[in-house]
Amino acid sequence: MQSIKVKSPATLSNICCGFDILGMALKEPFDIIELIQKEEPGIIIKHIDSFELPVDPEKNIAGVALQSMMHSLDNKQGFEIIIEKKIKPGSGIGSSAASAAGIVVAANELLGKPFNKKELLSFAMEGEVLASGSRHADNLAPCIYGGLVLIRDTPSLDIIPLNVPPLFITIIHPQIEIKTSYAREILPKEITLKNAVTQWANVAGLVSGFLKNDYQLIKRSLHDVVAEPVRSKLIPGFDEIKSKSMNAGALGGGISGSGPSLFMLSETESIAHSIEKTMKSVYDPIGIEYKTYVTTVQNKGVEIFN
Ligand code: HSE
């Protein structure tokens, strides 16, 4: 095989209480990445989108992730990478993860699958570190494994894929930029025991709710007392969107990853669409441009594109 094209999905990380340890892959939006083997060594990157991302392989997330993989093989094979990003960088729905995960899965296929998913994740992490300055896998792991995953331990990449009941996800992406590095810097370095108890009870409740298909338990557990109180102040209209979405029938939601996107989970597609209308009605008068998505869980992770 000389070339390959993959679809690399957006991801929803944290899912309220699961800061850095829970994430799910989404059907929409996704990036398209083409990887072509070439005779000469070296990596050439082309972007066919309008985001003006760096094309120097040392500064490009996909370039860094691919180099990390090739170093471990001690292989000098050259590649051309053509990236069409549809997930806007800095959106909070795993744009950098889609680049890093997409390229390592694509290269692994082209090279005859020398690596397993966990190894691919560790190479992709190098790209994520470049993007956010920190090692967290809650976008990358669902992007590679698909569906909903728990990262029980990040340093050892102990990844637990979990079952998830049918869910609809409404996302609004206000077109403002919040850098993940900044959104992490402003987090409290310590939390009270009371908040810790609340948070880990909700994580356990949320995971149990997903495994038991118990929507009411999911609803009761979708709370975040650690990151949301600080980060929500960076997102105009946050409180109004949240309370009106709950009135429209959402199970719950909050900040997608480190923001600025907001997400709401619903049991039915029609509720998800009425939440989209509600979100628009809050954002139209604010005057900040935005994009919305109504989507579902994507169970495969990065997919070969035919
Ligand atoms: N878990 C990470 C955070 C996701 O909330 O900072 C960032 O993409």
Tab-separated table of C-alpha atoms and ligand atoms in Angstrom:
chain	number	residue	atom	x	y	z
A	1	MET	CA	0.000	0.000	0.000
A	2	GLN	CA	1.413	3.410	-0.999
A	3	SER	CA	-1.074	5.807	0.548
A	4	ILE	CA	-3.989	5.888	2.920
A	5	LYS	CA	-6.733	8.297	3.942
A	6	VAL	CA	-8.368	8.360	7.378
A	7	LYS	CA	-11.226	10.141	9.122
A	8	SER	CA	-10.199	11.277	12.575
A	9	PRO	CA	-13.084	12.203	14.873
A	10	ALA	CA	-13.665	15.078	17.258
A	11	THR	CA	-13.847	14.055	20.903
A	12	LEU	CA	-15.571	15.223	24.039
A	13	SER	CA	-13.207	15.111	27.000
A	14	ASN	CA	-13.838	15.370	30.764
A	15	ILE	CA	-17.629	14.889	30.350
A	16	CYS	CA	-18.141	17.201	33.356
A	17	CYS	CA	-16.731	15.419	36.407
A	18	GLY	CA	-14.139	13.205	34.687
A	19	PHE	CA	-11.393	15.804	34.356
A	20	ASP	CA	-8.544	14.233	32.334
A	21	ILE	CA	-9.948	10.693	32.733
A	22	LEU	CA	-13.111	10.402	30.593
A	23	GLY	CA	-13.637	11.049	26.910
A	24	MET	CA	-15.843	9.984	24.020
A	25	ALA	CA	-15.455	10.030	20.256
A	26	LEU	CA	-18.057	11.974	18.223
A	27	LYS	CA	-19.490	11.227	14.767
A	28	GLU	CA	-19.182	14.885	13.711
A	29	PRO	CA	-17.037	16.790	12.976
A	30	PHE	CA	-13.925	14.930	11.802
A	31	ASP	CA	-10.627	15.695	10.084
A	32	ILE	CA	-9.434	13.974	6.920
A	33	ILE	CA	-5.786	12.979	6.817
A	34	GLU	CA	-3.993	11.446	3.845
A	35	LEU	CA	-0.597	9.843	4.264
A	36	ILE	CA	1.557	9.047	1.245
A	37	GLN	CA	4.815	7.085	1.323
A	38	LYS	CA	7.642	8.697	-0.590
A	39	GLU	CA	11.034	7.524	-1.821
A	40	GLU	CA	13.150	10.156	-0.059
A	41	PRO	CA	13.353	10.375	3.741
A	42	GLY	CA	11.730	13.297	5.570
A	43	ILE	CA	8.193	14.503	6.213
A	44	ILE	CA	6.355	17.023	4.057
A	45	ILE	CA	3.110	18.465	5.457
A	46	LYS	CA	0.382	20.192	3.476
A	47	HIS	CA	-2.747	21.689	4.981
A	48	ILE	CA	-5.761	22.032	2.713
A	49	ASP	CA	-7.778	24.111	5.181
A	50	SER	CA	-7.776	27.724	6.249
A	51	PHE	CA	-6.268	27.453	9.740
A	52	GLU	CA	-2.676	28.362	8.861
A	53	LEU	CA	-1.167	25.691	11.082
A	54	PRO	CA	2.601	25.209	10.961
A	55	VAL	CA	3.859	22.796	8.295
A	56	ASP	CA	7.299	22.316	9.833
A	57	PRO	CA	7.200	18.674	11.057
A	58	GLU	CA	8.862	19.725	14.341
A	59	LYS	CA	6.084	22.222	15.039
A	60	ASN	CA	3.111	20.400	13.556
A	61	ILE	CA	1.178	18.071	15.875
A	62	ALA	CA	0.810	15.345	13.244
A	63	GLY	CA	4.466	15.721	12.289
A	64	VAL	CA	5.653	15.331	15.882
A	65	ALA	CA	3.436	12.287	16.499
A	66	LEU	CA	4.581	10.594	13.275
A	67	GLN	CA	8.241	11.301	14.020
A	68	SER	CA	7.869	9.787	17.476
A	69	MET	CA	6.495	6.606	15.891
A	70	MET	CA	9.177	6.430	13.186
A	71	HIS	CA	11.971	6.954	15.747
A	72	SER	CA	10.781	3.957	17.698
A	73	LEU	CA	10.945	1.845	14.513
A	74	ASP	CA	14.297	3.350	13.592
A	75	ASN	CA	12.807	3.717	10.114
A	76	LYS	CA	13.851	6.493	7.731
A	77	GLN	CA	10.803	6.095	5.449
A	78	GLY	CA	9.653	9.462	4.096
A	79	PHE	CA	6.027	10.634	4.025
A	80	GLU	CA	3.841	13.349	2.659
A	81	ILE	CA	0.915	14.282	4.911
A	82	ILE	CA	-2.136	16.098	3.550
A	83	ILE	CA	-4.442	17.357	6.295
A	84	GLU	CA	-7.915	18.771	5.854
A	85	LYS	CA	-8.961	19.974	9.266
A	86	LYS	CA	-12.667	20.409	9.837
A	87	ILE	CA	-12.254	20.553	13.607
A	88	LYS	CA	-11.159	24.094	14.344
A	89	PRO	CA	-7.971	24.319	16.428
A	90	GLY	CA	-8.671	25.567	19.954
A	91	SER	CA	-12.327	24.533	19.856
A	92	GLY	CA	-12.293	22.208	22.887
A	93	ILE	CA	-13.474	19.209	20.863
A	94	GLY	CA	-10.118	17.560	20.381
A	95	SER	CA	-8.704	19.223	17.294
A	96	SER	CA	-5.071	18.541	18.197
A	97	ALA	CA	-5.909	14.984	19.259
A	98	ALA	CA	-7.559	14.310	15.888
A	99	SER	CA	-4.342	15.323	14.104
A	100	ALA	CA	-2.073	13.276	16.360
A	101	ALA	CA	-4.286	10.178	16.556
A	102	GLY	CA	-5.216	10.244	12.862
A	103	ILE	CA	-1.624	10.275	11.665
A	104	VAL	CA	-0.361	7.452	13.890
A	105	VAL	CA	-3.297	5.187	13.004
A	106	ALA	CA	-2.790	5.942	9.298
A	107	ALA	CA	0.972	5.279	9.444
A	108	ASN	CA	0.445	2.076	11.410
A	109	GLU	CA	-1.897	0.774	8.680
A	110	LEU	CA	0.527	1.705	5.905
A	111	LEU	CA	3.414	-0.016	7.657
A	112	GLY	CA	1.525	-3.283	8.235
A	113	LYS	CA	0.300	-2.650	11.790
A	114	PRO	CA	3.512	-2.995	13.833
A	115	PHE	CA	1.875	-1.288	16.850
A	116	ASN	CA	-1.138	-1.870	19.104
A	117	LYS	CA	-3.551	0.879	20.179
A	118	LYS	CA	-1.756	1.594	23.420
A	119	GLU	CA	1.546	2.092	21.611
A	120	LEU	CA	-0.144	4.347	19.056
A	121	LEU	CA	-1.578	6.371	21.923
A	122	SER	CA	1.864	6.890	23.437
A	123	PHE	CA	3.233	8.246	20.110
A	124	ALA	CA	0.197	10.483	19.666
A	125	MET	CA	0.746	11.850	23.187
A	126	GLU	CA	3.917	13.555	21.932
A	127	GLY	CA	1.763	15.597	19.560
A	128	GLU	CA	-0.696	16.441	22.348
A	129	VAL	CA	2.153	17.637	24.575
A	130	LEU	CA	3.239	19.999	21.795
A	131	ALA	CA	-0.316	21.340	21.520
A	132	SER	CA	-1.228	21.820	25.164
A	133	GLY	CA	2.011	21.489	27.111
A	134	SER	CA	0.582	18.655	29.198
A	135	ARG	CA	0.173	14.905	29.042
A	136	HIS	CA	-3.510	14.103	29.061
A	137	ALA	CA	-5.132	11.354	27.026
A	138	ASP	CA	-8.848	12.066	27.367
A	139	ASN	CA	-9.167	13.263	23.760
A	140	LEU	CA	-6.541	10.984	22.223
A	141	ALA	CA	-7.703	7.712	23.781
A	142	PRO	CA	-11.322	7.923	22.541
A	143	CYS	CA	-10.026	9.108	19.160
A	144	ILE	CA	-7.928	5.932	18.835
A	145	TYR	CA	-10.163	3.419	20.692
A	146	GLY	CA	-13.562	4.886	19.705
A	147	GLY	CA	-16.654	5.208	21.909
A	148	LEU	CA	-16.342	6.142	25.561
A	149	VAL	CA	-13.119	5.480	27.454
A	150	LEU	CA	-11.830	5.807	30.975
A	151	ILE	CA	-8.161	6.633	31.439
A	152	ARG	CA	-7.626	4.992	34.820
A	153	ASP	CA	-3.978	5.992	34.897
A	154	THR	CA	-2.338	8.397	32.476
A	155	PRO	CA	1.397	7.638	32.955
A	156	SER	CA	0.889	3.911	32.296
A	157	LEU	CA	-1.922	4.541	29.773
A	158	ASP	CA	-4.344	2.186	31.511
A	159	ILE	CA	-7.259	2.618	29.093
A	160	ILE	CA	-10.671	1.103	29.836
A	161	PRO	CA	-13.172	1.213	26.940
A	162	LEU	CA	-16.719	1.474	28.359
A	163	ASN	CA	-20.147	0.780	26.967
A	164	VAL	CA	-22.375	3.743	26.440
A	165	PRO	CA	-26.144	3.839	25.876
A	166	PRO	CA	-27.555	5.714	22.861
A	167	LEU	CA	-26.832	9.393	23.441
A	168	PHE	CA	-27.199	12.587	21.444
A	169	ILE	CA	-24.703	15.355	21.927
A	170	THR	CA	-25.380	19.015	21.170
A	171	ILE	CA	-22.349	21.261	20.929
A	172	ILE	CA	-22.021	24.992	20.549
A	173	HIS	CA	-18.616	26.308	19.622
A	174	PRO	CA	-18.359	30.061	20.223
A	175	GLN	CA	-15.656	31.363	17.900
A	176	ILE	CA	-13.399	32.623	20.675
A	177	GLU	CA	-10.057	31.164	21.604
A	178	ILE	CA	-9.229	29.609	24.960
A	179	LYS	CA	-5.799	28.013	25.029
A	180	THR	CA	-5.759	24.661	26.819
A	181	SER	CA	-2.499	25.633	28.523
A	182	TYR	CA	-4.186	28.751	29.997
A	183	ALA	CA	-7.366	26.856	30.936
A	184	ARG	CA	-5.169	24.413	32.862
A	185	GLU	CA	-3.035	27.097	34.488
A	186	ILE	CA	-6.053	28.756	36.124
A	187	LEU	CA	-7.298	25.554	37.753
A	188	PRO	CA	-7.019	25.233	41.528
A	189	LYS	CA	-3.875	23.346	42.562
A	190	GLU	CA	-5.690	21.888	45.574
A	191	ILE	CA	-9.347	21.140	46.274
A	192	THR	CA	-11.248	20.643	49.489
A	193	LEU	CA	-12.030	17.147	50.718
A	194	LYS	CA	-15.733	17.994	50.392
A	195	ASN	CA	-15.325	18.819	46.691
A	196	ALA	CA	-13.143	15.760	46.145
A	197	VAL	CA	-15.854	13.526	47.605
A	198	THR	CA	-18.498	15.174	45.418
A	199	GLN	CA	-16.353	14.817	42.312
A	200	TRP	CA	-15.354	11.170	42.717
A	201	ALA	CA	-18.920	10.230	43.682
A	202	ASN	CA	-20.124	11.823	40.456
A	203	VAL	CA	-17.449	10.088	38.366
A	204	ALA	CA	-18.449	6.733	39.840
A	205	GLY	CA	-22.127	7.612	39.288
A	206	LEU	CA	-21.546	8.680	35.705
A	207	VAL	CA	-19.578	5.552	34.798
A	208	SER	CA	-22.205	3.357	36.503
A	209	GLY	CA	-24.969	5.246	34.685
A	210	PHE	CA	-23.279	4.642	31.325
A	211	LEU	CA	-22.717	0.954	32.051
A	212	LYS	CA	-26.252	0.397	33.365
A	213	ASN	CA	-27.963	2.485	30.636
A	214	ASP	CA	-29.442	4.478	33.509
A	215	TYR	CA	-30.197	7.935	32.080
A	216	GLN	CA	-31.435	9.327	35.394
A	217	LEU	CA	-28.184	8.323	37.098
A	218	ILE	CA	-26.222	9.905	34.233
A	219	LYS	CA	-28.285	13.063	34.747
A	220	ARG	CA	-27.655	13.146	38.504
A	221	SER	CA	-23.926	12.651	37.982
A	222	LEU	CA	-23.158	15.234	35.274
A	223	HIS	CA	-21.662	17.827	37.639
A	224	ASP	CA	-18.204	19.291	37.919
A	225	VAL	CA	-17.139	21.136	41.068
A	226	VAL	CA	-13.453	21.348	40.118
A	227	ALA	CA	-12.877	22.892	36.673
A	228	GLU	CA	-16.261	24.328	35.697
A	229	PRO	CA	-16.507	26.981	38.438
A	230	VAL	CA	-13.244	28.551	37.207
A	231	ARG	CA	-13.362	27.897	33.470
A	232	SER	CA	-17.013	28.765	32.902
A	233	LYS	CA	-16.197	32.424	33.561
A	234	LEU	CA	-14.224	32.457	30.300
A	235	ILE	CA	-17.276	31.489	28.235
A	236	PRO	CA	-19.951	34.140	27.560
A	237	GLY	CA	-23.498	32.884	28.172
A	238	PHE	CA	-22.367	29.716	29.971
A	239	ASP	CA	-24.889	29.814	32.852
A	240	GLU	CA	-27.795	30.776	30.598
A	241	ILE	CA	-27.037	28.027	28.078
A	242	LYS	CA	-26.777	25.478	30.827
A	243	SER	CA	-29.987	26.361	32.628
A	244	LYS	CA	-32.032	26.770	29.419
A	245	SER	CA	-30.683	23.485	28.009
A	246	MET	CA	-31.705	21.701	31.201
A	247	ASN	CA	-35.194	23.214	30.816
A	248	ALA	CA	-35.235	21.931	27.223
A	249	GLY	CA	-34.691	18.387	28.519
A	250	ALA	CA	-30.906	17.896	28.570
A	251	LEU	CA	-29.492	15.201	30.815
A	252	GLY	CA	-26.720	17.644	31.643
A	253	GLY	CA	-23.516	19.022	30.252
A	254	GLY	CA	-20.960	21.746	30.603
A	255	ILE	CA	-17.620	22.718	29.098
A	256	SER	CA	-16.284	20.475	26.361
A	257	GLY	CA	-12.671	19.770	27.273
A	258	SER	CA	-11.014	23.029	28.200
A	259	GLY	CA	-13.556	25.063	26.193
A	260	PRO	CA	-14.749	27.275	24.649
A	261	SER	CA	-17.236	24.713	23.263
A	262	LEU	CA	-20.156	23.712	25.472
A	263	PHE	CA	-21.925	20.366	25.237
A	264	MET	CA	-25.203	18.893	26.409
A	265	LEU	CA	-26.156	15.221	26.431
A	266	SER	CA	-29.695	14.087	25.582
A	267	GLU	CA	-31.601	10.869	25.431
A	268	THR	CA	-33.328	11.648	22.125
A	269	GLU	CA	-32.469	13.381	18.874
A	270	SER	CA	-35.458	15.707	19.101
A	271	ILE	CA	-34.360	16.963	22.526
A	272	ALA	CA	-30.829	17.442	21.153
A	273	HIS	CA	-32.233	19.589	18.330
A	274	SER	CA	-34.345	21.709	20.669
A	275	ILE	CA	-31.231	22.277	22.779
A	276	GLU	CA	-29.437	23.437	19.631
A	277	LYS	CA	-32.221	26.001	19.064
A	278	THR	CA	-31.963	27.094	22.686
A	279	MET	CA	-28.189	27.513	22.426
A	280	LYS	CA	-28.606	29.611	19.281
A	281	SER	CA	-31.222	31.790	20.953
A	282	VAL	CA	-28.760	32.538	23.769
A	283	TYR	CA	-25.828	33.220	21.453
A	284	ASP	CA	-27.528	35.309	18.740
A	285	PRO	CA	-27.953	38.381	20.990
A	286	ILE	CA	-24.436	37.983	22.442
A	287	GLY	CA	-23.042	38.748	18.996
A	288	ILE	CA	-20.157	36.255	19.030
A	289	GLU	CA	-20.045	33.980	16.002
A	290	TYR	CA	-20.619	30.308	16.744
A	291	LYS	CA	-21.072	26.888	15.199
A	292	THR	CA	-23.365	24.163	16.460
A	293	TYR	CA	-23.406	20.398	16.016
A	294	VAL	CA	-25.906	17.689	16.896
A	295	THR	CA	-24.132	14.378	16.855
A	296	THR	CA	-23.831	10.941	18.459
A	297	VAL	CA	-21.113	8.684	19.800
A	298	GLN	CA	-18.639	7.336	17.234
A	299	ASN	CA	-17.681	3.806	18.199
A	300	LYS	CA	-14.714	3.078	15.932
A	301	GLY	CA	-12.219	5.890	16.504
A	302	VAL	CA	-9.983	6.800	13.552
A	303	GLU	CA	-11.407	5.078	10.460
A	304	ILE	CA	-9.917	4.240	7.095
A	305	PHE	CA	-11.618	6.416	4.508
A	306	ASN	CA	-12.588	4.783	1.228
B	1	HSE	N1	-8.835	17.234	30.090
B	1	HSE	C1	-8.247	18.320	29.391
B	1	HSE	C2	-8.560	19.609	30.117
B	1	HSE	C3	-8.796	18.372	28.004
B	1	HSE	O1	-9.699	19.766	30.546
B	1	HSE	O2	-7.667	20.433	30.268
B	1	HSE	C4	-8.212	19.476	27.184
B	1	HSE	O3	-8.326	19.195	25.851
